[in-house]
Short mmCIF file of C-alpha atoms and ligand atoms in Angstrom, two decimals:
data_model
loop_
_atom_site.label_atom_id
_atom_site.label_comp_id
_atom_site.label_asym_id
_atom_site.label_seq_id
_atom_site.Cartn_x
_atom_site.Cartn_y
_atom_site.Cartn_z
CA MET A 1487 -68.46 -10.44 57.33
CA ILE A 1488 -66.49 -7.67 55.06
CA CYS A 1489 -69.08 -5.02 56.22
CA GLU A 1490 -68.04 -6.23 59.80
CA ILE A 1491 -64.49 -5.75 59.03
CA LEU A 1492 -64.96 -2.40 57.29
CA SER A 1493 -67.29 -1.27 60.20
CA THR A 1494 -64.58 0.44 62.30
CA LEU A 1495 -63.63 2.77 59.26
CA PRO A 1496 -64.67 6.10 58.64
CA LYS A 1497 -67.46 5.87 55.74
CA ALA A 1498 -68.07 2.17 56.62
CA ASP A 1499 -71.57 2.17 54.87
CA TYR A 1500 -69.99 3.55 51.68
CA LEU A 1501 -67.34 0.98 51.95
CA CYS A 1502 -69.57 -1.72 52.60
CA ARG A 1503 -71.55 -0.96 49.73
CA MET A 1504 -68.66 -0.71 47.51
CA ALA A 1505 -67.37 -4.06 48.57
CA ILE A 1506 -70.70 -5.93 47.98
CA LYS A 1507 -71.50 -4.23 44.74
CA ARG A 1508 -72.42 -6.98 42.10
CA ASN A 1509 -71.38 -6.57 38.49
CA ILE A 1510 -74.63 -5.83 36.70
CA ARG A 1511 -73.61 -7.95 34.01
CA GLU A 1512 -73.83 -11.19 36.06
CA PHE A 1513 -77.46 -10.80 36.00
CA SER A 1514 -79.87 -12.41 33.49
CA LEU A 1515 -82.56 -10.46 31.93
CA PRO A 1516 -85.27 -12.13 34.13
CA GLU A 1517 -83.16 -11.35 37.20
CA LEU A 1518 -82.92 -7.67 36.25
CA LYS A 1519 -86.74 -7.57 35.58
CA LYS A 1520 -87.02 -8.65 38.89
CA TYR A 1521 -84.63 -6.10 40.33
CA PHE A 1522 -86.24 -3.32 38.41
CA GLU A 1523 -89.89 -4.41 39.88
CA SER A 1524 -88.50 -4.55 43.32
CA ILE A 1525 -87.51 -0.86 43.07
CA GLY A 1526 -90.92 0.06 41.71
CA ASP A 1527 -89.97 0.61 38.06
CA LYS A 1528 -91.03 -0.77 35.05
CA LYS A 1529 -90.00 -4.34 33.52
CA PHE A 1530 -89.18 -2.51 30.10
CA ARG A 1531 -86.41 -0.56 31.91
CA ALA A 1532 -84.78 -3.67 32.49
CA ILE A 1533 -84.82 -4.60 28.61
CA GLN A 1534 -83.50 -1.18 27.95
CA ALA A 1535 -80.68 -1.60 30.54
CA TYR A 1536 -79.97 -5.08 29.09
CA GLU A 1537 -79.46 -3.66 25.55
CA TRP A 1538 -76.97 -1.03 26.89
CA LEU A 1539 -75.03 -3.57 28.54
CA TRP A 1540 -75.04 -6.12 25.74
CA LYS A 1541 -76.02 -4.36 22.47
CA LYS A 1542 -74.91 -0.94 22.78
CA ASN A 1543 -71.79 -1.21 24.69
CA ALA A 1544 -72.47 1.23 27.53
CA ARG A 1545 -68.97 1.76 29.42
CA SER A 1546 -70.82 3.20 32.32
CA PHE A 1547 -74.32 3.74 33.76
CA GLU A 1548 -74.08 7.39 32.36
CA ASP A 1549 -74.18 6.28 29.05
CA MET A 1550 -77.70 4.66 29.30
CA SER A 1551 -79.52 7.87 28.04
CA ASN A 1552 -82.85 6.55 27.81
CA LEU A 1553 -82.93 5.66 31.35
CA SER A 1554 -83.61 8.66 33.82
CA LEU A 1555 -80.83 10.42 35.50
CA GLU A 1556 -82.35 9.26 38.85
CA LEU A 1557 -82.53 5.71 37.61
CA ARG A 1558 -78.85 5.70 36.36
CA LYS A 1559 -77.82 7.13 39.58
CA LYS A 1560 -79.41 4.52 41.48
CA LEU A 1561 -78.15 1.70 39.26
CA ALA A 1562 -74.72 3.31 39.83
CA GLU A 1563 -75.15 2.87 43.65
CA GLU A 1564 -76.47 -0.70 43.60
CA PHE A 1565 -74.14 -2.03 40.89
CA ASP A 1566 -70.80 -1.99 39.45
CA LEU A 1567 -70.12 -1.77 35.66
CA PRO A 1568 -66.43 -2.85 35.10
CA ALA A 1569 -66.19 -2.35 31.41
CA LEU A 1570 -63.29 -2.74 29.36
CA THR A 1571 -62.19 0.44 27.50
CA VAL A 1572 -59.96 0.95 24.38
CA ASP A 1573 -56.80 2.52 25.78
CA ALA A 1574 -54.90 2.95 22.32
CA SER A 1575 -55.15 1.59 18.70
CA GLN A 1576 -52.79 1.14 16.05
CA HIS A 1577 -53.09 0.51 12.30
CA SER A 1578 -50.75 -1.88 10.18
CA ASN A 1579 -50.00 -1.04 6.76
CA ASP A 1580 -52.00 -4.32 5.73
CA GLY A 1581 -55.08 -3.07 7.51
CA THR A 1582 -54.71 -4.97 10.49
CA LEU A 1583 -55.73 -2.94 13.48
CA LYS A 1584 -54.34 -3.59 17.00
CA SER A 1585 -55.97 -2.34 20.15
CA ARG A 1586 -55.03 -2.25 23.70
CA PHE A 1587 -57.76 -2.59 26.10
CA LYS A 1588 -57.51 -1.46 29.75
CA THR A 1589 -59.30 -3.45 32.61
CA TYR A 1590 -61.10 -1.76 35.47
CA ASP A 1591 -57.97 -2.54 37.78
CA GLY A 1592 -55.75 -1.09 35.36
CA HIS A 1593 -54.42 -4.19 33.41
CA LEU A 1594 -53.61 -3.83 29.56
CA ILE A 1595 -54.32 -6.62 27.16
CA GLU A 1596 -54.39 -6.80 23.47
CA GLY A 1597 -56.81 -7.75 20.71
CA VAL A 1598 -56.57 -7.45 16.94
CA LEU A 1599 -58.92 -6.73 14.17
CA ILE A 1600 -57.87 -8.76 10.93
CA PRO A 1601 -59.60 -7.62 7.69
CA THR A 1602 -59.39 -9.82 4.51
CA GLU A 1603 -61.32 -9.82 1.37
CA LYS A 1604 -63.94 -12.08 2.76
CA ARG A 1605 -63.50 -11.78 6.48
CA PHE A 1606 -63.38 -9.44 9.45
CA THR A 1607 -61.67 -11.65 12.10
CA ALA A 1608 -61.35 -10.56 15.64
CA CYS A 1609 -58.58 -12.08 17.72
CA VAL A 1610 -59.11 -11.91 21.28
CA SER A 1611 -57.06 -12.48 24.60
CA SER A 1612 -58.37 -14.83 27.30
CA GLN A 1613 -55.96 -14.18 30.11
CA ILE A 1614 -53.79 -10.99 31.23
CA GLY A 1615 -50.40 -12.83 30.53
CA CYS A 1616 -49.86 -16.32 30.13
CA SER A 1617 -48.60 -19.32 32.33
CA LEU A 1618 -47.37 -21.73 29.87
CA SER A 1619 -43.91 -20.22 28.73
CA CYS A 1620 -43.86 -21.61 25.33
CA LYS A 1621 -40.51 -20.84 24.13
CA PHE A 1622 -41.43 -19.12 20.82
CA CYS A 1623 -44.22 -16.73 22.01
CA ALA A 1624 -44.00 -13.13 23.29
CA THR A 1625 -46.93 -13.61 25.73
CA GLY A 1626 -45.04 -16.50 27.18
CA LEU A 1627 -42.47 -14.03 28.38
CA MET A 1628 -45.00 -12.17 30.64
CA ASP A 1629 -46.28 -13.72 33.79
CA ARG A 1630 -49.84 -14.68 34.35
CA LYS A 1631 -51.83 -11.92 36.15
CA ARG A 1632 -54.97 -13.06 36.22
CA ASN A 1633 -57.71 -14.44 33.84
CA LEU A 1634 -60.11 -12.41 32.20
CA THR A 1635 -63.90 -12.40 33.35
CA PHE A 1636 -66.29 -13.53 30.83
CA ASP A 1637 -67.60 -9.79 30.36
CA GLU A 1638 -64.04 -8.63 29.69
CA ILE A 1639 -63.58 -11.30 26.75
CA TYR A 1640 -67.01 -10.33 25.51
CA ASP A 1641 -66.10 -6.59 25.64
CA GLN A 1642 -63.14 -7.01 23.32
CA VAL A 1643 -65.29 -8.68 20.75
CA ALA A 1644 -67.77 -5.99 21.16
CA LEU A 1645 -65.26 -3.14 20.75
CA LEU A 1646 -63.66 -4.69 17.87
CA ASN A 1647 -66.85 -5.12 16.33
CA GLU A 1648 -67.72 -1.45 16.84
CA GLN A 1649 -64.21 -0.70 15.07
CA SER A 1650 -64.78 -3.16 12.45
CA GLU A 1651 -68.28 -1.21 11.42
CA ARG A 1652 -66.62 1.95 11.89
CA VAL A 1653 -63.30 1.68 9.85
CA TYR A 1654 -64.57 -1.09 7.46
CA GLY A 1655 -68.29 -0.69 7.29
CA GLN A 1656 -68.59 -4.33 8.15
CA LYS A 1657 -69.39 -6.39 11.17
CA LEU A 1658 -67.20 -9.19 12.55
CA SER A 1659 -67.68 -12.13 10.65
CA ASN A 1660 -65.17 -14.48 12.71
CA ILE A 1661 -63.68 -14.78 16.35
CA VAL A 1662 -60.45 -16.48 17.04
CA TYR A 1663 -59.43 -17.06 20.68
CA MET A 1664 -55.70 -16.67 19.80
CA GLY A 1665 -54.48 -13.35 21.60
CA MET A 1666 -52.78 -13.45 25.00
CA GLY A 1667 -53.23 -16.50 27.53
CA GLU A 1668 -54.67 -19.96 27.23
CA PRO A 1669 -58.43 -20.21 26.71
CA LEU A 1670 -58.62 -23.81 28.38
CA LEU A 1671 -57.15 -22.38 31.51
CA ASN A 1672 -60.00 -20.03 31.76
CA TYR A 1673 -62.34 -22.36 30.91
CA LYS A 1674 -65.63 -21.15 32.55
CA ASN A 1675 -65.12 -17.61 31.38
CA VAL A 1676 -64.35 -18.59 27.60
CA LEU A 1677 -67.49 -20.72 27.54
CA LYS A 1678 -69.55 -18.08 29.06
CA SER A 1679 -68.28 -15.51 27.01
CA ILE A 1680 -69.23 -17.40 23.82
CA ASP A 1681 -72.45 -18.11 25.35
CA LYS A 1682 -73.17 -14.35 25.49
CA ILE A 1683 -71.30 -13.75 21.81
CA THR A 1684 -73.67 -16.06 20.49
CA ALA A 1685 -77.13 -15.19 22.23
CA SER A 1686 -79.64 -13.94 20.33
CA ASP A 1687 -80.40 -11.02 22.75
CA SER A 1688 -76.65 -9.59 22.42
CA MET A 1689 -74.22 -10.48 19.16
CA GLY A 1690 -76.24 -13.35 17.86
CA MET A 1691 -72.98 -14.68 16.14
CA SER A 1692 -72.85 -18.36 14.89
CA PRO A 1693 -70.48 -20.66 17.00
CA LYS A 1694 -69.42 -22.05 13.87
CA ARG A 1695 -67.55 -18.72 13.15
CA ILE A 1696 -65.75 -19.04 16.33
CA THR A 1697 -62.29 -20.90 16.80
CA VAL A 1698 -60.81 -21.60 20.33
CA SER A 1699 -56.94 -22.14 20.25
CA THR A 1700 -55.41 -24.30 22.91
CA ALA A 1701 -51.57 -25.21 23.69
CA GLY A 1702 -53.20 -28.47 24.49
CA VAL A 1703 -54.70 -29.01 27.78
CA ALA A 1704 -55.89 -32.72 27.26
CA LYS A 1705 -58.17 -32.96 30.07
CA MET A 1706 -60.16 -29.78 28.95
CA ILE A 1707 -60.46 -30.72 25.51
CA LYS A 1708 -62.37 -33.78 26.65
CA GLN A 1709 -64.42 -31.40 28.92
CA LEU A 1710 -65.50 -29.32 25.78
CA GLY A 1711 -66.45 -32.70 24.26
CA ASP A 1712 -68.57 -33.34 27.42
CA ASP A 1713 -69.99 -29.86 27.33
CA LYS A 1714 -71.10 -30.52 23.69
CA VAL A 1715 -69.79 -27.10 22.66
CA ARG A 1716 -70.59 -25.91 19.20
CA PHE A 1717 -67.55 -23.88 18.26
CA ASN A 1718 -64.43 -25.16 16.63
CA LEU A 1719 -60.99 -26.08 18.10
CA ALA A 1720 -57.38 -25.56 16.98
CA LEU A 1721 -54.59 -27.39 18.53
CA SER A 1722 -51.36 -25.42 18.68
CA LEU A 1723 -48.81 -28.69 17.81
CA HIS A 1724 -45.78 -27.14 16.54
CA ALA A 1725 -43.70 -30.24 16.72
CA ALA A 1726 -45.14 -34.02 16.02
CA THR A 1727 -42.80 -35.88 18.78
CA ASP A 1728 -42.85 -35.44 22.54
CA ALA A 1729 -39.13 -35.07 22.45
CA LYS A 1730 -39.57 -32.16 20.28
CA ARG A 1731 -42.57 -30.59 21.70
CA ASN A 1732 -41.35 -30.90 25.34
CA GLU A 1733 -38.49 -28.59 24.11
CA ILE A 1734 -40.71 -25.77 22.84
CA MET A 1735 -43.74 -26.24 24.89
CA PRO A 1736 -43.32 -27.37 28.36
CA ILE A 1737 -47.18 -27.97 28.57
CA ASN A 1738 -46.21 -31.35 26.66
CA GLU A 1739 -44.63 -32.60 29.51
CA THR A 1740 -47.90 -33.37 31.13
CA ASN A 1741 -50.01 -33.51 27.99
CA SER A 1742 -48.29 -35.73 25.65
CA ILE A 1743 -49.15 -36.15 22.08
CA GLU A 1744 -50.73 -39.45 22.52
CA PHE A 1745 -52.99 -37.99 25.33
CA LEU A 1746 -53.75 -34.80 22.79
CA ILE A 1747 -54.60 -37.38 19.95
CA GLU A 1748 -57.00 -39.33 22.21
CA SER A 1749 -58.78 -36.30 23.81
CA LEU A 1750 -59.10 -34.77 19.99
CA ASN A 1751 -60.67 -37.83 19.11
CA TYR A 1752 -63.24 -37.67 22.00
CA PHE A 1753 -63.90 -33.91 21.09
CA TYR A 1754 -64.80 -34.96 17.47
CA GLN A 1755 -66.79 -37.90 18.60
CA GLN A 1756 -69.03 -35.79 21.07
CA THR A 1757 -69.34 -32.57 18.97
CA LYS A 1758 -68.47 -33.27 15.24
CA ASN A 1759 -67.01 -29.75 15.18
CA ASP A 1760 -63.90 -28.68 13.05
CA ILE A 1761 -60.16 -29.18 14.31
CA THR A 1762 -57.44 -27.39 12.91
CA LEU A 1763 -53.59 -28.39 13.70
CA GLU A 1764 -51.57 -25.22 13.81
CA TYR A 1765 -47.82 -25.70 13.06
CA VAL A 1766 -45.39 -22.79 13.30
CA LEU A 1767 -42.33 -23.17 11.22
CA LEU A 1768 -39.10 -22.89 13.08
CA LYS A 1769 -35.83 -22.82 11.18
CA ASP A 1770 -33.75 -25.85 11.73
CA GLN A 1771 -36.10 -26.66 14.77
CA ASN A 1772 -39.21 -28.40 13.28
CA ASP A 1773 -39.02 -27.66 9.61
CA SER A 1774 -37.17 -30.78 8.08
CA LEU A 1775 -38.76 -33.53 5.93
CA LYS A 1776 -38.56 -35.86 9.12
CA ASP A 1777 -40.39 -33.28 10.89
CA ALA A 1778 -43.04 -33.07 8.12
CA GLU A 1779 -43.25 -36.91 7.98
CA GLU A 1780 -43.85 -36.93 11.70
CA LEU A 1781 -46.68 -34.50 11.36
CA VAL A 1782 -48.23 -36.59 8.74
CA ALA A 1783 -48.14 -39.67 11.21
CA VAL A 1784 -50.15 -37.31 13.76
CA TYR A 1785 -52.40 -35.88 11.17
CA ARG A 1786 -53.73 -39.37 10.33
CA GLN A 1787 -54.58 -40.02 13.87
CA VAL A 1788 -56.47 -36.80 14.44
CA PRO A 1789 -60.01 -36.22 13.01
CA THR A 1790 -58.88 -32.89 11.52
CA HIS A 1791 -59.57 -31.15 8.30
CA LEU A 1792 -56.53 -28.94 8.04
CA VAL A 1793 -53.07 -28.17 8.95
CA ASN A 1794 -52.45 -24.51 9.27
CA VAL A 1795 -48.70 -23.96 8.69
CA ILE A 1796 -48.01 -20.56 10.37
CA GLU A 1797 -45.16 -18.26 9.48
CA TYR A 1798 -43.01 -17.50 12.65
CA ASN A 1799 -43.36 -13.79 13.75
CA PRO A 1800 -39.82 -12.75 15.38
CA VAL A 1801 -39.97 -11.89 19.06
CA ALA A 1802 -37.22 -9.67 20.64
CA GLY A 1803 -35.39 -11.76 22.99
CA ILE A 1804 -36.43 -15.10 21.52
CA PRO A 1805 -33.54 -16.63 19.41
CA PHE A 1806 -35.90 -18.48 17.02
CA ILE A 1807 -35.99 -17.46 13.36
CA LYS A 1808 -38.71 -18.33 10.90
CA SER A 1809 -38.16 -21.01 8.34
CA GLY A 1810 -37.14 -19.71 4.75
CA GLU A 1811 -39.19 -19.69 1.73
CA ASP A 1812 -37.71 -22.88 0.26
CA SER A 1813 -37.96 -24.88 3.33
CA THR A 1814 -41.51 -23.93 3.70
CA GLN A 1815 -42.26 -24.87 0.35
CA ILE A 1816 -40.67 -28.32 0.79
CA PHE A 1817 -42.42 -29.00 3.92
CA THR A 1818 -45.78 -27.92 2.72
CA ASP A 1819 -45.38 -29.71 -0.71
CA TYR A 1820 -44.40 -33.09 1.37
CA LEU A 1821 -47.69 -32.78 3.46
CA ALA A 1822 -49.75 -32.14 0.22
CA SER A 1823 -48.25 -34.97 -1.36
CA HIS A 1824 -49.20 -37.22 1.60
CA LYS A 1825 -52.84 -36.06 1.14
CA VAL A 1826 -52.79 -33.57 4.12
CA ASN A 1827 -55.01 -30.68 3.66
CA VAL A 1828 -52.27 -27.74 4.37
CA ARG A 1829 -52.73 -23.88 4.14
CA VAL A 1830 -49.96 -21.38 4.78
CA ARG A 1831 -51.03 -18.55 7.06
CA ARG A 1832 -49.05 -15.64 6.20
CA SER A 1833 -48.52 -13.06 8.99
CA ARG A 1834 -50.67 -10.10 9.46
CA GLY A 1835 -49.79 -6.86 11.30
CA LYS A 1836 -46.18 -7.68 11.73
CA ASP A 1837 -45.18 -3.89 11.48
CA ILE A 1838 -47.10 -3.41 14.61
CA ASP A 1839 -46.44 -6.39 16.69
CA ALA A 1840 -50.04 -7.54 16.03
CA ALA A 1841 -49.28 -11.06 14.51
CA CYS A 1842 -49.54 -14.06 16.41
CA GLY A 1843 -47.53 -14.65 19.62
CA GLN A 1844 -46.32 -11.12 19.35
CA LEU A 1845 -48.94 -9.73 21.65
CA ALA A 1846 -47.11 -8.36 24.83
CA ASN A 1847 -48.05 -4.78 25.29
CA LYS A 1848 -45.21 -3.12 23.58
CA ASP A 1849 -45.64 0.36 22.54
CA THR A 1850 -49.21 1.16 21.29
CA VAL A 1851 -49.64 4.37 19.68
CA THR A 1852 -53.24 5.96 19.64
CA ALA A 1853 -54.65 5.95 16.07
N1 SAH B 63 -52.54 -20.38 24.15
C1 SAH B 63 -53.38 -20.43 22.94
C2 SAH B 63 -53.93 -19.40 22.29
C3 SAH B 63 -52.81 -18.23 22.02
S1 SAH B 63 -51.47 -18.13 20.91
C4 SAH B 63 -52.37 -21.66 21.85
O1 SAH B 63 -51.43 -21.75 22.34
O2 SAH B 63 -52.97 -21.90 20.92
C5 SAH B 63 -52.13 -18.29 19.24
C6 SAH B 63 -51.31 -19.00 18.26
O3 SAH B 63 -50.10 -18.36 17.96
C7 SAH B 63 -50.67 -20.48 18.82
O4 SAH B 63 -50.85 -21.34 17.69
C8 SAH B 63 -49.30 -19.97 19.13
O5 SAH B 63 -48.45 -21.05 19.34
C9 SAH B 63 -49.01 -19.14 17.99
N2 SAH B 63 -47.72 -18.28 18.39
C10 SAH B 63 -47.01 -17.94 19.36
N3 SAH B 63 -46.17 -17.26 19.38
C11 SAH B 63 -45.96 -17.24 17.89
C12 SAH B 63 -45.05 -16.53 17.10
N4 SAH B 63 -44.16 -15.82 17.48
N5 SAH B 63 -45.11 -16.50 15.62
C13 SAH B 63 -46.28 -17.13 14.97
N6 SAH B 63 -47.11 -17.87 15.84
C14 SAH B 63 -46.91 -17.92 17.19
#
């Protein structure tokens, strides 16, 4: 059909082929082997090509240096390889490394490498922009342009892993889907990216080291349960009553706390994977003792092992202010004294806008 439409144009053949070229990374290894056989080439060439795609981070067919020039040319004629590239990177003085990646169609997204004593964590984006408009989040100020494809999500992890090895001499130990976008509104690609990250013929990482964070799409949390996923889940709760949560997270209007509690219980029943509740402390908004009391009530209804209290990172143009040290202490002490397992997550990479909720493609400087 598309070729018929193009047939009246000059260079119709070329345009037709461009329009129907498929992303080579949509092919499994057995499919690639079949293709190589069909063009009279050896099967092991397919293994070599597959390694370039999933282990050696080839950004183009030209990179595949152990394939003949002729074969590389043929592959480039037949397939597309819309790989993500590093556009710029920026170091924070605490070691955090933020990278801006460019998609094949010119969009910019961000991912962050966060080194700590024991862990090297990659924080990756799942969408270009976000549609949820959480009132405190920088990405929420952007429109959602499109979902990232599974290979674009995979590429962020692979490129951050490369950086981690180069800069810190260590492979990534953990991955969090806490960059731009709402992972559960890009469900298929997020799950497929995790399949690839955990596959033994690519990165082979344990799903136990992966956490997907959601603003709370209850139906999809249940779907994760039905799909018996093996990775962990974090819920960005941030307020423990519907009235308060509606104010700062419009998604709550259609995904009430009661519905979220039900879906988290279902998820746990089906998977037994870890659930964390995230709670960003906003001065005079959700940081009173009454708020803490309401949070304890929610905590007791969720099969969670941890409340992560997050320090708020300021975002230009957003009026929220982070809670003071004293209120943070009183709030977390109250939780701890009511048998809540609580941890305060100090912000990383603040000086370069690489912290949670600050990812919005502001000026990024090449390192
Ligand atoms: N959409 C997903 C993942 C992206 S946000 C989600 O909402 O979970 C990753 C985490 O950073 C979320 O918990 C989010 O609420 C939090 N966050 C957003 N803006 C923030 C800010 N300015 N300071 C601190 N945390 C923020």
